[in-house]
XYZ file of C-alpha atoms in Angstrom:
786
model
C 0.000 0.000 0.000
C 1.186 3.468 -0.885
C 1.533 6.226 1.648
C -1.657 8.053 2.628
C -2.134 11.333 0.783
C -0.995 14.351 2.774
C -3.992 16.612 3.635
C -2.314 19.557 1.878
C -2.204 17.614 -1.399
C -5.960 17.059 -1.548
C -6.765 20.554 -2.866
C -6.406 19.891 -6.556
C -9.673 21.441 -7.798
C -11.174 24.901 -8.159
C -14.841 24.373 -7.302
C -17.549 26.770 -8.516
C -21.058 26.346 -7.041
C -24.104 28.337 -8.209
C -22.564 31.062 -10.401
C -25.173 33.579 -11.655
C -23.020 36.477 -12.857
C -24.480 38.258 -15.948
C -26.187 35.550 -18.064
C -24.872 32.481 -16.146
C -27.644 30.133 -15.002
C -26.671 28.655 -11.652
C -23.451 27.171 -13.063
C -21.551 24.613 -10.953
C -18.338 22.891 -12.072
C -14.919 21.611 -10.981
C -11.751 22.841 -12.719
C -8.521 20.833 -12.268
C -5.580 22.747 -10.788
C -2.082 22.747 -12.373
C -3.668 21.901 -15.727
C -4.491 23.873 -18.867
C -8.265 24.381 -19.146
C -9.783 26.002 -22.234
C -13.220 27.659 -22.029
C -15.037 27.842 -25.327
C -18.510 28.583 -26.670
C -20.168 31.130 -28.962
C -19.446 34.818 -28.432
C -21.659 36.093 -25.606
C -22.395 32.629 -24.149
C -20.931 33.498 -20.720
C -17.276 32.360 -20.898
C -15.878 35.694 -19.674
C -18.627 35.946 -17.042
C -17.466 32.637 -15.563
C -13.695 33.004 -15.903
C -13.121 36.740 -15.429
C -16.175 38.081 -13.625
C -16.484 35.127 -11.223
C -13.257 33.130 -10.640
C -10.609 35.832 -11.293
C -12.698 38.648 -9.763
C -13.261 36.791 -6.495
C -9.572 35.849 -6.245
C -8.552 39.493 -6.687
C -11.218 40.732 -4.277
C -10.060 38.347 -1.551
C -6.432 39.401 -1.995
C -7.468 43.077 -1.755
C -9.284 42.308 1.498
C -6.000 41.263 3.126
C -4.861 44.907 2.983
C -5.832 47.437 5.641
C -9.042 49.405 5.055
C -6.887 52.513 4.600
C -4.963 50.927 1.694
C -8.190 49.491 0.238
C -9.484 53.063 -0.029
C -6.891 53.677 -2.770
C -7.677 50.480 -4.691
C -10.488 49.854 -7.181
C -13.468 48.467 -5.292
C -14.574 45.035 -6.459
C -18.095 43.804 -5.777
C -18.520 40.190 -4.711
C -19.498 38.089 -7.749
C -22.955 36.486 -7.812
C -21.915 32.980 -6.838
C -22.991 30.731 -3.953
C -19.560 29.253 -3.218
C -15.999 29.174 -4.577
C -13.395 26.762 -3.226
C -9.720 26.148 -3.962
C -8.934 29.574 -5.429
C -5.318 30.635 -5.846
C -3.835 34.030 -6.715
C -5.151 35.022 -10.165
C -3.019 36.923 -12.664
C -5.134 38.262 -15.535
C -3.486 38.684 -18.931
C -6.264 40.487 -20.814
C -6.532 41.672 -24.424
C -7.068 45.300 -23.349
C -4.688 47.608 -25.158
C -1.964 49.123 -23.018
C -2.498 52.671 -21.734
C -1.890 55.131 -24.532
C -0.050 57.723 -22.430
C 2.064 59.693 -24.953
C 5.128 59.171 -22.700
C 4.737 55.398 -22.479
C 6.808 53.190 -24.785
C 7.350 49.443 -24.998
C 10.620 49.985 -23.081
C 9.047 51.958 -20.219
C 6.047 49.582 -20.004
C 8.464 46.696 -19.315
C 11.712 46.898 -17.325
C 13.868 47.050 -20.455
C 14.239 50.831 -20.513
C 15.146 51.052 -16.826
C 17.836 48.372 -17.257
C 19.289 50.073 -20.335
C 19.470 53.400 -18.478
C 21.357 51.731 -15.634
C 23.687 50.045 -18.129
C 24.525 53.345 -19.858
C 25.028 55.163 -16.535
C 27.726 52.555 -15.688
C 29.384 51.944 -19.067
C 28.502 54.979 -21.245
C 31.367 57.142 -22.558
C 31.524 60.023 -21.801
C 29.966 59.393 -18.382
C 27.108 61.887 -17.908
C 25.451 60.915 -14.638
C 22.897 58.665 -12.942
C 20.219 56.609 -14.806
C 17.940 59.694 -14.630
C 20.278 61.470 -17.058
C 19.128 58.975 -19.728
C 15.383 59.181 -18.971
C 13.191 61.181 -21.361
C 10.594 61.467 -18.573
C 12.941 63.332 -16.182
C 13.618 67.053 -16.847
C 16.888 68.778 -15.916
C 16.303 71.030 -12.893
C 18.643 73.430 -11.123
C 17.864 75.791 -8.254
C 19.717 77.740 -5.574
C 18.716 79.841 -2.580
C 19.246 80.625 1.099
C 17.885 78.375 3.849
C 17.951 78.737 7.623
C 19.704 75.893 9.454
C 19.307 75.322 13.207
C 22.318 73.630 14.818
C 22.256 75.108 18.315
C 22.286 78.523 16.681
C 20.406 79.797 13.682
C 22.455 80.532 10.604
C 21.732 81.037 6.930
C 23.347 78.819 4.312
C 23.300 79.130 0.548
C 22.398 75.816 -1.055
C 21.996 74.742 -4.655
C 20.124 71.813 -6.138
C 20.845 70.202 -9.505
C 19.168 67.261 -11.194
C 20.333 66.151 -14.600
C 17.486 64.545 -16.537
C 17.407 63.125 -20.057
C 14.269 64.955 -21.260
C 14.610 66.951 -24.492
C 13.830 70.569 -23.464
C 12.186 71.434 -26.805
C 9.510 68.701 -26.962
C 9.365 67.821 -23.218
C 10.326 64.238 -23.991
C 7.430 63.443 -26.309
C 9.510 63.315 -29.519
C 7.117 65.558 -31.446
C 6.178 69.229 -31.527
C 2.738 70.576 -32.420
C 1.887 73.119 -35.048
C -1.600 74.640 -34.755
C -3.566 75.806 -37.807
C -5.137 79.038 -36.498
C -7.773 79.093 -39.262
C -9.345 75.990 -37.632
C -9.624 77.743 -34.229
C -11.650 80.781 -35.257
C -13.424 82.543 -38.123
C -11.635 85.869 -38.749
C -14.713 87.503 -40.304
C -16.792 87.236 -37.114
C -16.525 88.900 -33.716
C -16.279 86.879 -30.496
C -19.877 87.846 -29.665
C -20.992 86.373 -33.002
C -19.328 83.018 -32.252
C -15.953 83.423 -33.988
C -14.325 80.584 -32.002
C -14.953 77.250 -33.766
C -13.445 74.901 -31.142
C -15.878 72.221 -29.789
C -17.430 73.430 -26.527
C -16.718 77.136 -27.161
C -20.295 78.385 -27.711
C -20.869 82.130 -28.154
C -22.927 82.279 -24.948
C -20.836 79.735 -23.016
C -18.463 80.248 -20.078
C -15.235 79.766 -22.085
C -16.128 82.510 -24.562
C -17.463 84.777 -21.800
C -13.962 84.702 -20.303
C -12.611 86.198 -23.551
C -15.413 88.693 -24.208
C -15.362 90.153 -20.663
C -11.599 90.048 -20.085
C -11.219 93.693 -21.149
C -8.196 93.013 -23.363
C -10.089 93.602 -26.648
C -13.413 94.679 -28.119
C -15.632 91.567 -28.328
C -17.900 93.160 -30.968
C -15.050 93.712 -33.450
C -14.232 91.037 -36.108
C -10.970 89.238 -35.242
C -9.317 90.326 -38.520
C -9.631 93.977 -37.305
C -7.744 93.298 -34.041
C -4.532 95.296 -33.520
C -1.285 93.301 -33.183
C -1.457 93.747 -29.395
C -5.092 92.601 -29.216
C -4.363 89.576 -31.416
C -1.417 88.588 -29.210
C -3.531 88.937 -26.054
C -6.299 86.867 -27.663
C -4.011 84.063 -28.860
C -0.872 83.874 -26.725
C -1.240 85.882 -23.469
C 0.421 84.337 -20.401
C -1.981 83.421 -17.537
C -3.156 86.526 -15.608
C -5.868 87.108 -12.996
C -8.932 89.078 -14.190
C -12.259 89.939 -12.535
C -15.311 88.360 -14.141
C -18.715 89.177 -12.614
C -16.895 90.134 -9.425
C -14.975 86.825 -9.237
C -11.204 86.426 -9.696
C -10.482 84.008 -12.570
C -7.409 83.148 -14.652
C -7.287 84.391 -18.230
C -4.832 83.007 -20.788
C -4.532 83.084 -24.575
C -6.505 80.658 -26.736
C -3.473 78.665 -27.969
C -1.939 77.817 -24.539
C -5.473 77.128 -23.274
C -6.215 74.430 -25.856
C -2.673 73.047 -25.554
C -3.339 72.378 -21.865
C -6.961 71.266 -22.169
C -6.924 69.239 -25.406
C -3.408 68.486 -26.629
C -2.133 67.136 -23.316
C -4.712 64.322 -23.503
C -4.323 60.972 -25.204
C -5.911 61.344 -28.642
C -7.406 57.840 -28.572
C -9.331 58.626 -25.381
C -10.999 61.740 -26.839
C -14.636 61.886 -27.904
C -14.946 61.426 -31.702
C -15.924 65.066 -32.466
C -12.989 66.437 -30.418
C -10.571 63.965 -32.046
C -11.810 65.087 -35.472
C -11.152 68.720 -34.493
C -7.612 67.896 -33.264
C -6.915 66.020 -36.527
C -8.004 69.092 -38.495
C -6.344 71.789 -36.409
C -3.090 70.254 -35.219
C -0.139 68.761 -37.067
C 2.383 66.769 -35.087
C 5.922 66.972 -36.497
C 9.102 65.256 -35.323
C 11.016 67.418 -32.849
C 13.871 69.071 -34.815
C 16.219 69.125 -31.804
C 16.105 65.486 -30.630
C 14.962 64.088 -34.017
C 12.177 62.132 -32.321
C 14.441 60.346 -29.811
C 12.893 62.380 -26.913
C 16.367 62.745 -25.344
C 18.556 65.720 -24.437
C 21.952 66.087 -26.276
C 24.084 64.724 -23.387
C 22.042 61.460 -23.290
C 22.443 60.981 -27.056
C 26.204 61.619 -26.991
C 27.052 59.025 -24.314
C 27.768 55.702 -26.070
C 28.759 52.075 -25.499
C 30.657 50.537 -28.441
C 29.475 53.398 -30.671
C 25.783 52.904 -29.781
C 23.797 55.517 -27.818
C 20.728 54.691 -25.694
C 18.581 56.266 -28.440
C 20.155 53.917 -31.029
C 19.620 50.928 -28.717
C 15.914 51.740 -28.199
C 15.403 52.217 -31.961
C 16.927 48.800 -32.791
C 14.729 45.825 -33.492
C 14.635 43.822 -30.217
C 16.147 40.736 -31.876
C 19.144 42.869 -33.001
C 19.395 44.573 -29.594
C 19.527 41.134 -27.899
C 22.549 40.232 -30.079
C 24.255 43.553 -29.251
C 23.737 43.043 -25.487
C 25.062 39.469 -25.838
C 28.289 40.937 -27.231
C 28.952 43.191 -24.221
C 31.721 42.035 -21.918
C 31.588 43.936 -18.622
C 31.998 41.787 -15.464
C 31.193 44.815 -13.234
C 27.593 44.796 -14.462
C 27.366 41.062 -15.289
C 24.100 40.358 -13.391
C 22.421 43.408 -14.999
C 23.456 42.316 -18.501
C 22.237 38.765 -17.762
C 18.787 39.977 -16.621
C 18.433 42.327 -19.597
C 19.510 39.513 -21.925
C 16.828 37.165 -20.540
C 14.137 39.845 -20.918
C 15.057 40.590 -24.536
C 15.274 36.856 -25.351
C 11.749 36.432 -23.892
C 10.493 39.092 -26.323
C 12.089 37.225 -29.226
C 10.795 33.860 -27.980
C 7.226 35.159 -27.747
C 7.368 36.454 -31.326
C 7.831 40.167 -30.596
C 11.453 40.405 -31.709
C 10.403 42.654 -34.607
C 9.357 45.526 -32.283
C 11.649 48.282 -30.983
C 11.737 49.561 -27.385
C 10.906 53.119 -28.499
C 7.563 51.983 -29.979
C 4.739 53.989 -28.261
C 2.749 51.497 -26.155
C -0.580 52.914 -27.359
C 0.203 51.801 -30.932
C 0.584 48.110 -30.018
C -2.246 45.911 -31.290
C -4.378 43.945 -28.799
C -2.383 40.768 -29.504
C 0.993 42.529 -29.134
C -0.100 44.165 -25.856
C -1.212 40.821 -24.462
C 2.076 39.143 -25.347
C 4.030 42.075 -23.861
C 2.215 41.470 -20.559
C 2.986 37.766 -20.900
C 6.751 38.501 -21.145
C 6.688 39.560 -17.483
C 5.331 36.185 -16.385
C 7.334 33.758 -18.517
C 10.493 34.175 -16.445
C 8.647 34.636 -13.136
C 9.630 32.519 -10.129
C 5.964 32.281 -9.033
C 4.296 28.857 -9.104
C 0.864 27.589 -8.080
C -0.683 30.726 -9.553
C -3.837 30.850 -11.711
C -3.086 32.552 -15.038
C -6.187 33.755 -16.866
C -5.887 34.491 -20.598
C -8.418 36.186 -22.848
C -7.949 34.851 -26.382
C -4.112 34.838 -26.424
C -4.081 33.993 -30.157
C -5.633 37.346 -31.189
C -3.597 38.958 -33.960
C -1.477 35.832 -34.467
C -0.745 34.194 -37.793
C -1.178 30.370 -37.698
C 2.637 30.205 -37.719
C 2.802 32.233 -34.457
C -0.004 30.325 -32.686
C 2.328 27.333 -32.279
C 4.744 29.546 -30.313
C 1.975 30.887 -28.081
C 0.800 27.328 -27.361
C 4.316 26.391 -26.231
C 4.351 29.326 -23.798
C 0.991 28.341 -22.310
C 2.228 24.766 -21.820
C 5.470 26.117 -20.301
C 3.465 28.113 -17.718
C 1.390 25.035 -16.882
C 4.473 22.809 -16.528
C 5.865 25.168 -13.878
C 2.960 24.080 -11.673
C 0.458 26.811 -12.520
C -3.251 26.596 -13.296
C -3.831 28.074 -16.763
C -7.372 29.137 -17.741
C -7.792 30.213 -21.367
C -10.879 31.695 -23.051
C -10.358 30.751 -26.707
C -12.074 29.992 -30.036
C -9.147 28.764 -32.161
C -9.116 24.952 -32.669
C -5.271 24.976 -32.578
C -5.310 26.183 -28.952
C -8.333 24.114 -27.892
C -6.241 21.127 -29.090
C -3.568 21.581 -26.356
C -6.106 21.656 -23.489
C -5.983 19.077 -20.679
C -9.615 19.935 -19.896
C -12.280 21.672 -21.999
C -15.350 23.544 -20.709
C -17.942 24.467 -23.356
C -20.458 27.179 -22.381
C -23.694 27.543 -24.351
C -25.809 26.394 -25.997
C -26.225 29.856 -27.604
C -25.466 33.478 -26.733
C -26.998 35.941 -24.261
C -30.128 34.713 -22.477
C -30.019 31.481 -24.550
C -26.587 30.650 -23.097
C -25.026 30.660 -19.646
C -24.932 26.871 -19.092
C -22.098 24.336 -19.118
C -23.017 22.141 -22.086
C -19.857 20.012 -21.963
C -16.769 19.491 -19.825
C -14.108 16.863 -20.281
C -11.460 15.862 -22.817
C -10.995 17.182 -26.345
C -12.019 13.843 -27.862
C -15.276 13.925 -25.904
C -15.997 17.468 -27.167
C -15.809 16.262 -30.783
C -18.609 13.759 -30.210
C -20.631 15.858 -27.706
C -22.987 17.343 -30.317
C -22.561 20.895 -28.929
C -22.147 23.807 -31.350
C -18.392 23.918 -30.637
C -18.107 20.155 -31.071
C -19.891 20.297 -34.433
C -17.663 23.090 -35.759
C -14.354 22.022 -34.201
C -13.150 20.224 -37.305
C -14.685 22.707 -39.777
C -12.393 23.381 -42.658
C -13.265 26.051 -45.196
C -13.013 25.116 -48.846
C -11.760 27.414 -51.574
C -14.467 29.136 -53.623
C -15.070 27.605 -57.059
C -15.038 31.016 -58.720
C -13.800 34.406 -57.566
C -15.237 37.844 -58.380
C -13.505 40.051 -60.928
C -12.233 43.449 -59.774
C -14.005 46.572 -61.063
C -10.871 48.708 -60.718
C -7.947 49.180 -58.354
C -6.195 51.656 -56.080
C -2.479 52.069 -56.682
C -0.166 52.269 -53.684
C 3.325 53.374 -54.668
C 6.499 53.611 -52.598
C 4.858 52.793 -49.234
C 7.541 52.994 -46.539
C 5.647 53.442 -43.213
C 7.371 51.598 -40.315
C 9.041 48.488 -41.779
C 7.601 48.673 -45.355
C 10.317 48.585 -47.997
C 9.174 50.911 -50.772
C 6.120 48.731 -51.497
C 4.186 49.036 -54.779
C 0.858 47.225 -54.919
C -2.520 47.515 -56.676
C -5.448 46.889 -54.311
C -8.449 45.584 -56.346
C -11.859 47.251 -55.866
C -15.338 45.681 -55.972
C -14.123 42.386 -54.467
C -13.222 40.853 -51.075
C -9.488 41.423 -50.532
C -7.670 39.785 -47.601
C -4.324 41.241 -46.497
C -2.369 38.696 -44.485
C 1.118 37.804 -43.248
C 2.819 36.955 -39.926
C 2.383 39.373 -36.987
C 4.614 42.407 -37.585
C 5.047 41.851 -41.340
C 3.580 45.285 -42.196
C -0.120 44.590 -42.949
C -1.544 47.405 -40.800
C 1.236 49.786 -41.874
C 0.343 49.199 -45.528
C -3.435 49.531 -45.235
C -3.808 52.098 -42.422
C -0.729 54.081 -43.468
C -1.329 54.277 -47.224
C -4.884 53.245 -48.025
C -7.295 54.044 -45.185
C -6.730 57.818 -45.375
C -8.782 58.138 -48.585
C -12.082 60.033 -48.263
C -14.380 57.181 -49.351
C -12.875 54.647 -46.929
C -14.680 53.528 -43.745
C -12.166 52.019 -41.300
C -13.198 49.632 -38.521
C -10.157 49.043 -36.324
C -9.474 46.934 -33.208
C -9.765 49.911 -30.820
C -11.856 49.205 -27.732
C -15.320 50.730 -27.337
C -15.141 53.158 -24.456
C -18.344 53.386 -22.484
C -19.580 53.665 -18.905
C -22.215 51.435 -17.308
C -24.735 54.095 -18.450
C -23.900 53.354 -22.107
C -25.763 50.534 -23.835
C -26.280 49.282 -27.413
C -29.222 51.706 -27.841
C -27.180 54.804 -26.899
C -23.957 53.669 -28.656
C -25.602 52.969 -32.032
C -27.806 56.089 -31.970
C -30.914 53.851 -31.814
C -32.280 55.635 -28.732
C -32.735 58.866 -30.730
C -35.500 57.622 -33.116
C -37.073 55.587 -30.271
C -37.293 58.677 -28.015
C -38.778 60.739 -30.852
C -41.366 58.035 -31.618
C -42.410 57.906 -27.934
C -42.554 61.714 -27.739
C -44.664 61.985 -30.913
C -47.091 59.263 -29.808
C -47.608 60.888 -26.386
C -47.253 64.596 -27.226
C -44.369 65.200 -24.795
C -40.629 66.073 -24.968
C -38.129 63.405 -26.206
C -35.819 64.248 -23.254
C -38.253 62.443 -20.932
C -37.323 59.119 -22.528
C -33.596 59.325 -21.718
C -32.268 57.901 -18.424
C -29.443 60.456 -18.691
C -31.791 63.438 -19.018
C -35.159 64.686 -17.739
C -36.814 61.271 -17.477
C -34.204 59.847 -15.081
C -35.266 58.467 -11.716
C -34.341 61.222 -9.197
C -33.152 58.742 -6.542
C -30.478 56.965 -8.632
C -30.085 59.655 -11.344
C -30.997 57.116 -13.994
C -28.272 54.588 -13.090
C -30.729 51.924 -11.851
C -28.546 51.342 -8.768
C -27.585 53.512 -5.800
C -24.062 53.663 -4.393
C -23.311 53.905 -0.677
C -19.860 55.255 0.273
C -18.513 53.592 3.431
C -15.428 55.728 4.092
C -12.345 53.549 3.704
C -14.441 50.437 3.059
C -15.487 49.561 -0.466
C -18.503 51.307 -2.013
C -21.654 49.177 -1.960
C -24.132 49.281 -4.867
C -27.771 48.270 -4.397
C -30.766 48.144 -6.737
C -32.629 51.476 -6.614
C -35.729 51.029 -4.419
C -37.569 53.867 -6.168
C -37.425 52.663 -9.804
C -36.458 49.000 -9.080
C -33.616 49.203 -11.606
C -35.819 50.563 -14.422
C -33.877 53.895 -14.400
C -36.935 56.075 -15.238
C -39.436 58.097 -13.192
C -42.755 56.347 -12.602
C -44.626 59.099 -14.513
C -42.484 58.461 -17.631
C -43.338 54.742 -17.570
C -47.028 55.628 -17.984
C -46.365 56.766 -21.575
C -46.529 53.865 -24.048
C -45.851 53.157 -27.699
C -47.509 50.086 -29.232
C -48.535 49.005 -25.711
C -44.963 49.076 -24.305
C -43.260 51.664 -22.085
C -39.646 52.845 -22.617
C -38.227 50.502 -19.945
C -39.929 47.476 -21.557
C -38.579 48.488 -24.978
C -35.004 48.771 -23.618
C -35.463 45.322 -22.072
C -36.209 43.775 -25.497
C -33.618 41.833 -27.476
C -32.537 43.260 -30.852
C -34.607 40.608 -32.667
C -37.762 41.401 -30.634
C -37.296 45.158 -31.087
C -36.756 44.701 -34.844
C -40.139 42.987 -35.095
C -41.753 45.609 -32.790
C -40.536 48.663 -34.768
C -41.021 47.172 -38.254
C -44.848 47.374 -38.362
C -48.002 48.491 -36.557
C -48.368 51.497 -34.278
C -44.665 51.431 -33.299
C -43.476 51.410 -36.945
C -40.240 53.481 -36.932
C -38.136 53.114 -40.132
C -35.027 54.818 -38.644
C -34.990 52.398 -35.673
C -35.756 49.405 -37.908
C -32.725 50.265 -40.093
C -30.268 50.292 -37.151
C -31.783 47.100 -35.672
C -31.445 45.402 -39.056
C -27.704 46.125 -39.047
C -27.351 44.754 -35.486
C -29.123 41.550 -36.591
C -26.869 41.331 -39.672
C -23.735 41.203 -37.495
C -25.254 38.427 -35.374
C -26.266 40.440 -32.294
C -29.999 39.635 -32.447
C -29.885 38.249 -28.878
C -28.448 41.416 -27.229
C -30.732 43.416 -24.951
C -31.034 47.086 -26.021
C -30.433 48.365 -22.489
C -27.577 46.030 -21.503
C -24.614 48.095 -20.146
C -21.662 48.140 -22.580
C -19.365 47.192 -19.710
C -20.945 43.699 -19.655
C -20.359 42.932 -23.356
C -17.662 40.466 -24.428
C -14.773 41.432 -26.739
C -16.418 39.789 -29.757
C -19.742 41.514 -29.086
C -18.083 44.939 -28.848
C -16.226 44.350 -32.116
C -19.473 43.475 -33.921
C -21.369 46.376 -32.321
C -18.712 48.666 -33.761
C -19.059 46.960 -37.152
C -22.852 47.558 -37.114
C -22.356 51.281 -36.376
C -19.779 51.750 -39.146
C -21.925 49.881 -41.673
C -24.312 52.828 -41.519
C -21.605 55.267 -42.652
C -21.400 56.455 -46.225
C -18.397 54.983 -48.001
C -17.539 52.815 -50.977
C -14.629 50.970 -49.364
C -14.645 49.189 -45.996
C -11.372 48.353 -44.203
C -11.789 45.805 -41.387
C -8.950 45.021 -38.970
C -9.272 41.407 -37.767
C -13.088 41.222 -37.604
C -12.952 37.574 -36.407
C -11.559 38.726 -33.027
C -13.678 37.109 -30.314
C -15.802 35.109 -32.769
C -16.736 31.449 -32.312
C -16.191 29.053 -35.212
C -19.942 29.132 -35.923
C -20.015 32.961 -35.931
C -17.224 33.183 -38.541
C -19.598 31.741 -41.188
C -22.100 34.459 -40.270
C -19.396 37.115 -40.728
C -18.399 35.739 -44.151
C -22.049 36.003 -45.248
C -22.089 39.640 -44.093
C -18.875 40.445 -46.017
C -20.361 38.808 -49.134
C -23.506 40.928 -48.844
C -21.397 44.080 -48.579
C -19.415 43.201 -51.718
C -22.542 42.145 -53.632
C -24.113 45.528 -52.840
C -21.291 47.209 -54.777
C -18.857 47.944 -51.941
C -15.149 47.076 -51.828
C -14.051 45.209 -48.686
C -10.429 44.967 -47.526
C -9.847 42.711 -44.498
C -6.615 42.441 -42.490
C -6.928 38.901 -41.188
C -5.138 35.728 -40.018
C -8.146 33.402 -39.947
C -7.783 30.730 -42.635
C -11.563 30.553 -43.252
C -11.577 34.245 -44.238
C -8.500 33.771 -46.449
C -10.121 30.821 -48.215
C -13.244 32.923 -48.838
C -11.328 35.848 -50.384
C -11.371 36.871 -54.049
C -7.819 38.236 -53.823
C -5.021 37.824 -51.269
C -2.101 40.171 -50.593
C 0.492 38.382 -48.429
C 3.259 40.356 -46.670
C 6.461 38.947 -45.278
C 8.513 36.861 -45.429
C 9.114 37.486 -41.695
C 8.366 40.203 -39.135
C 9.935 43.626 -38.550
C 13.030 44.209 -40.689
C 12.609 40.678 -42.096
C 9.188 41.672 -43.461
C 7.782 44.711 -45.234
C 7.635 43.251 -48.750
C 4.831 41.687 -50.808
C 5.552 37.965 -51.057
C 2.348 37.034 -52.913
C -0.660 38.647 -54.586
C -3.318 36.634 -56.356
C -6.265 34.306 -55.738
C -6.434 31.896 -52.750
C -6.289 28.989 -55.219
C -2.931 30.180 -56.590
C -1.556 30.745 -53.063
C -2.461 27.184 -52.039
C -1.127 25.697 -55.270
C 2.261 27.429 -54.952
C 2.726 26.990 -51.157
C 5.606 29.443 -51.595
C 4.940 31.444 -48.396
C 4.246 30.633 -44.738
C 0.627 31.691 -45.259
C 0.334 29.488 -48.364
C 1.642 26.460 -46.475
C -0.773 26.932 -43.533
C -3.747 27.659 -45.781
C -3.052 24.547 -47.900
C -2.939 22.488 -44.694
C -6.239 24.072 -43.520
C -8.218 23.394 -46.717
C -6.651 19.969 -47.044
C -4.964 20.714 -50.376
């Protein structure tokens, strides 16, 4: 008989009992620890609700509770998930697909430890020696000050002291690498006076507070057209330094229009701006490379200090794979451990397939897949074991060639004794699972149940939607469409493109493919998407609060409010939970929040409106027998039927609902908060909105992100309908089913970064498969069984 099992070794399961978060229906299951478990199911079935909102959220909440209430006051408050019981949890580390913060000062080097290590290396070995690591940091300005201070040492005496800090920040561009040039004609209309609304900046209304500050400042005549201002008046209007002025008896600060918008608009991350403000910034401001630091962000002394003829700016601009070789060639025993650590970090980047990037790449420009793998770099070499790693579609943005690498990393993490939970749709990653959990059977309210759990072989024969589609292989189309024309791209050289010449066919479905980092996005977004008739749908996340929902995001609420107002003879504003119709107790949020000092904030369902968000008097108004709360509770499919005929017939609403159904979101509730939507649902919601825009050419960046195998067929049907209606569709994509369905393929490569940037194939999918001359051709041939 073997030895009895030690009590500590009996905890080899994570047990979930009665999970009801979002659309989950009392889900109970056991997940094996120290194994790789893949969660699959159609988009919106409840995978993320189970893995992220239940298991990972509770683990993080419990860890936060170990801190003092004072410290918890500075942390994000996490509500307890709706679950009866969770057992066997370990520390959860979430590696999500959220893009990294797009702070203009953040680069790939600063987001990891690579930049800090390089700065330390140059402060030790750089010639000439210029100072501490801060002297090489573009985020640290040079400061010097001197003055008298009083020192008490038995007696009081004055001493003159000076303070100097040498930083690496370029003084001209403040370490951002670019300077702004403002087109004044976009800020104001010279022919008008301020009182007539000369300022054309969003938010500067003629009768608003901002403009009042100018008109009542006393520096110029507000009734005079701006073109008639004297030189002094014009300078005061545009460039005056901040000064105190009295406005309606109150002291306020007045400053010129240009410094004012530089502080209020240009200091913000452009991606986080509202669309109309971003459009204004695009029109009014040109960003040019700083002439002093040439875009390196660094002061002269930091650029002049070198190791083996390479400055820190040169090192950060190198491709990481080349930088790793350069570091490997350094021989300096005094900093041996530092070089070793830096070497391991850079090798991890190369091993994870990011060797084509450079450390000076702004972190906000990384794709979702690149950002996720950058986060993963931190964990690959970690000494932590017995941790639960939670991944959200780690294969996003990966060519089939790169997926193999990602799979190896996931297995490596598991083999170190960690529990790895992966939400994934790709069959290649489902194939490496030790345990599979399939959530379904459908999406939204028709999902939320565990329809299968067990081995991969069992999934194939389970009869679930995932099981049926697991071995789906697209076949090449028998005939392809003929192009109606083409757009010439000549001499494209953005990022790693090498003077590329290519003709992009119009009137057909074009797929642009190639390994991650080969130059696909640079070619299409850099040279093609800037045309006027092009509608671009990128991977950018939808930003929205819990007050935003599909009805507000798509503009659907507008025609619905007007229809209600017309039918009842009242104002449309009554039918908005963010306006006059909002419940006064919860301000239209549906929940009330109770602040408990240092303890976490508690949210409870509003007792007044019972979560309906509207005043009781508003709910008495009906359209077609339904009130506004009941309409927002409908699914897209139900609402489409409701608004298509009868008393509630509203063509404008029907049109938007039709587009939502076309992208496969018929199950979504109109009033569901955007914060509860999955990645795939958000991507398709965005697609539905953009489909309503006027344009002849659609550019889609990886539209299969977050889509189940069954949903991909739906998407292909949608793309076909777009092309058949006379539009041109260009898709940047890695999914073999989309490639096989294309009329024309443009393949970039052969590798990534400096090894890519050229066209390695252009032609029909059939030709690509027949030749098998590129990595894409080989993988596609394997996929279609050619």
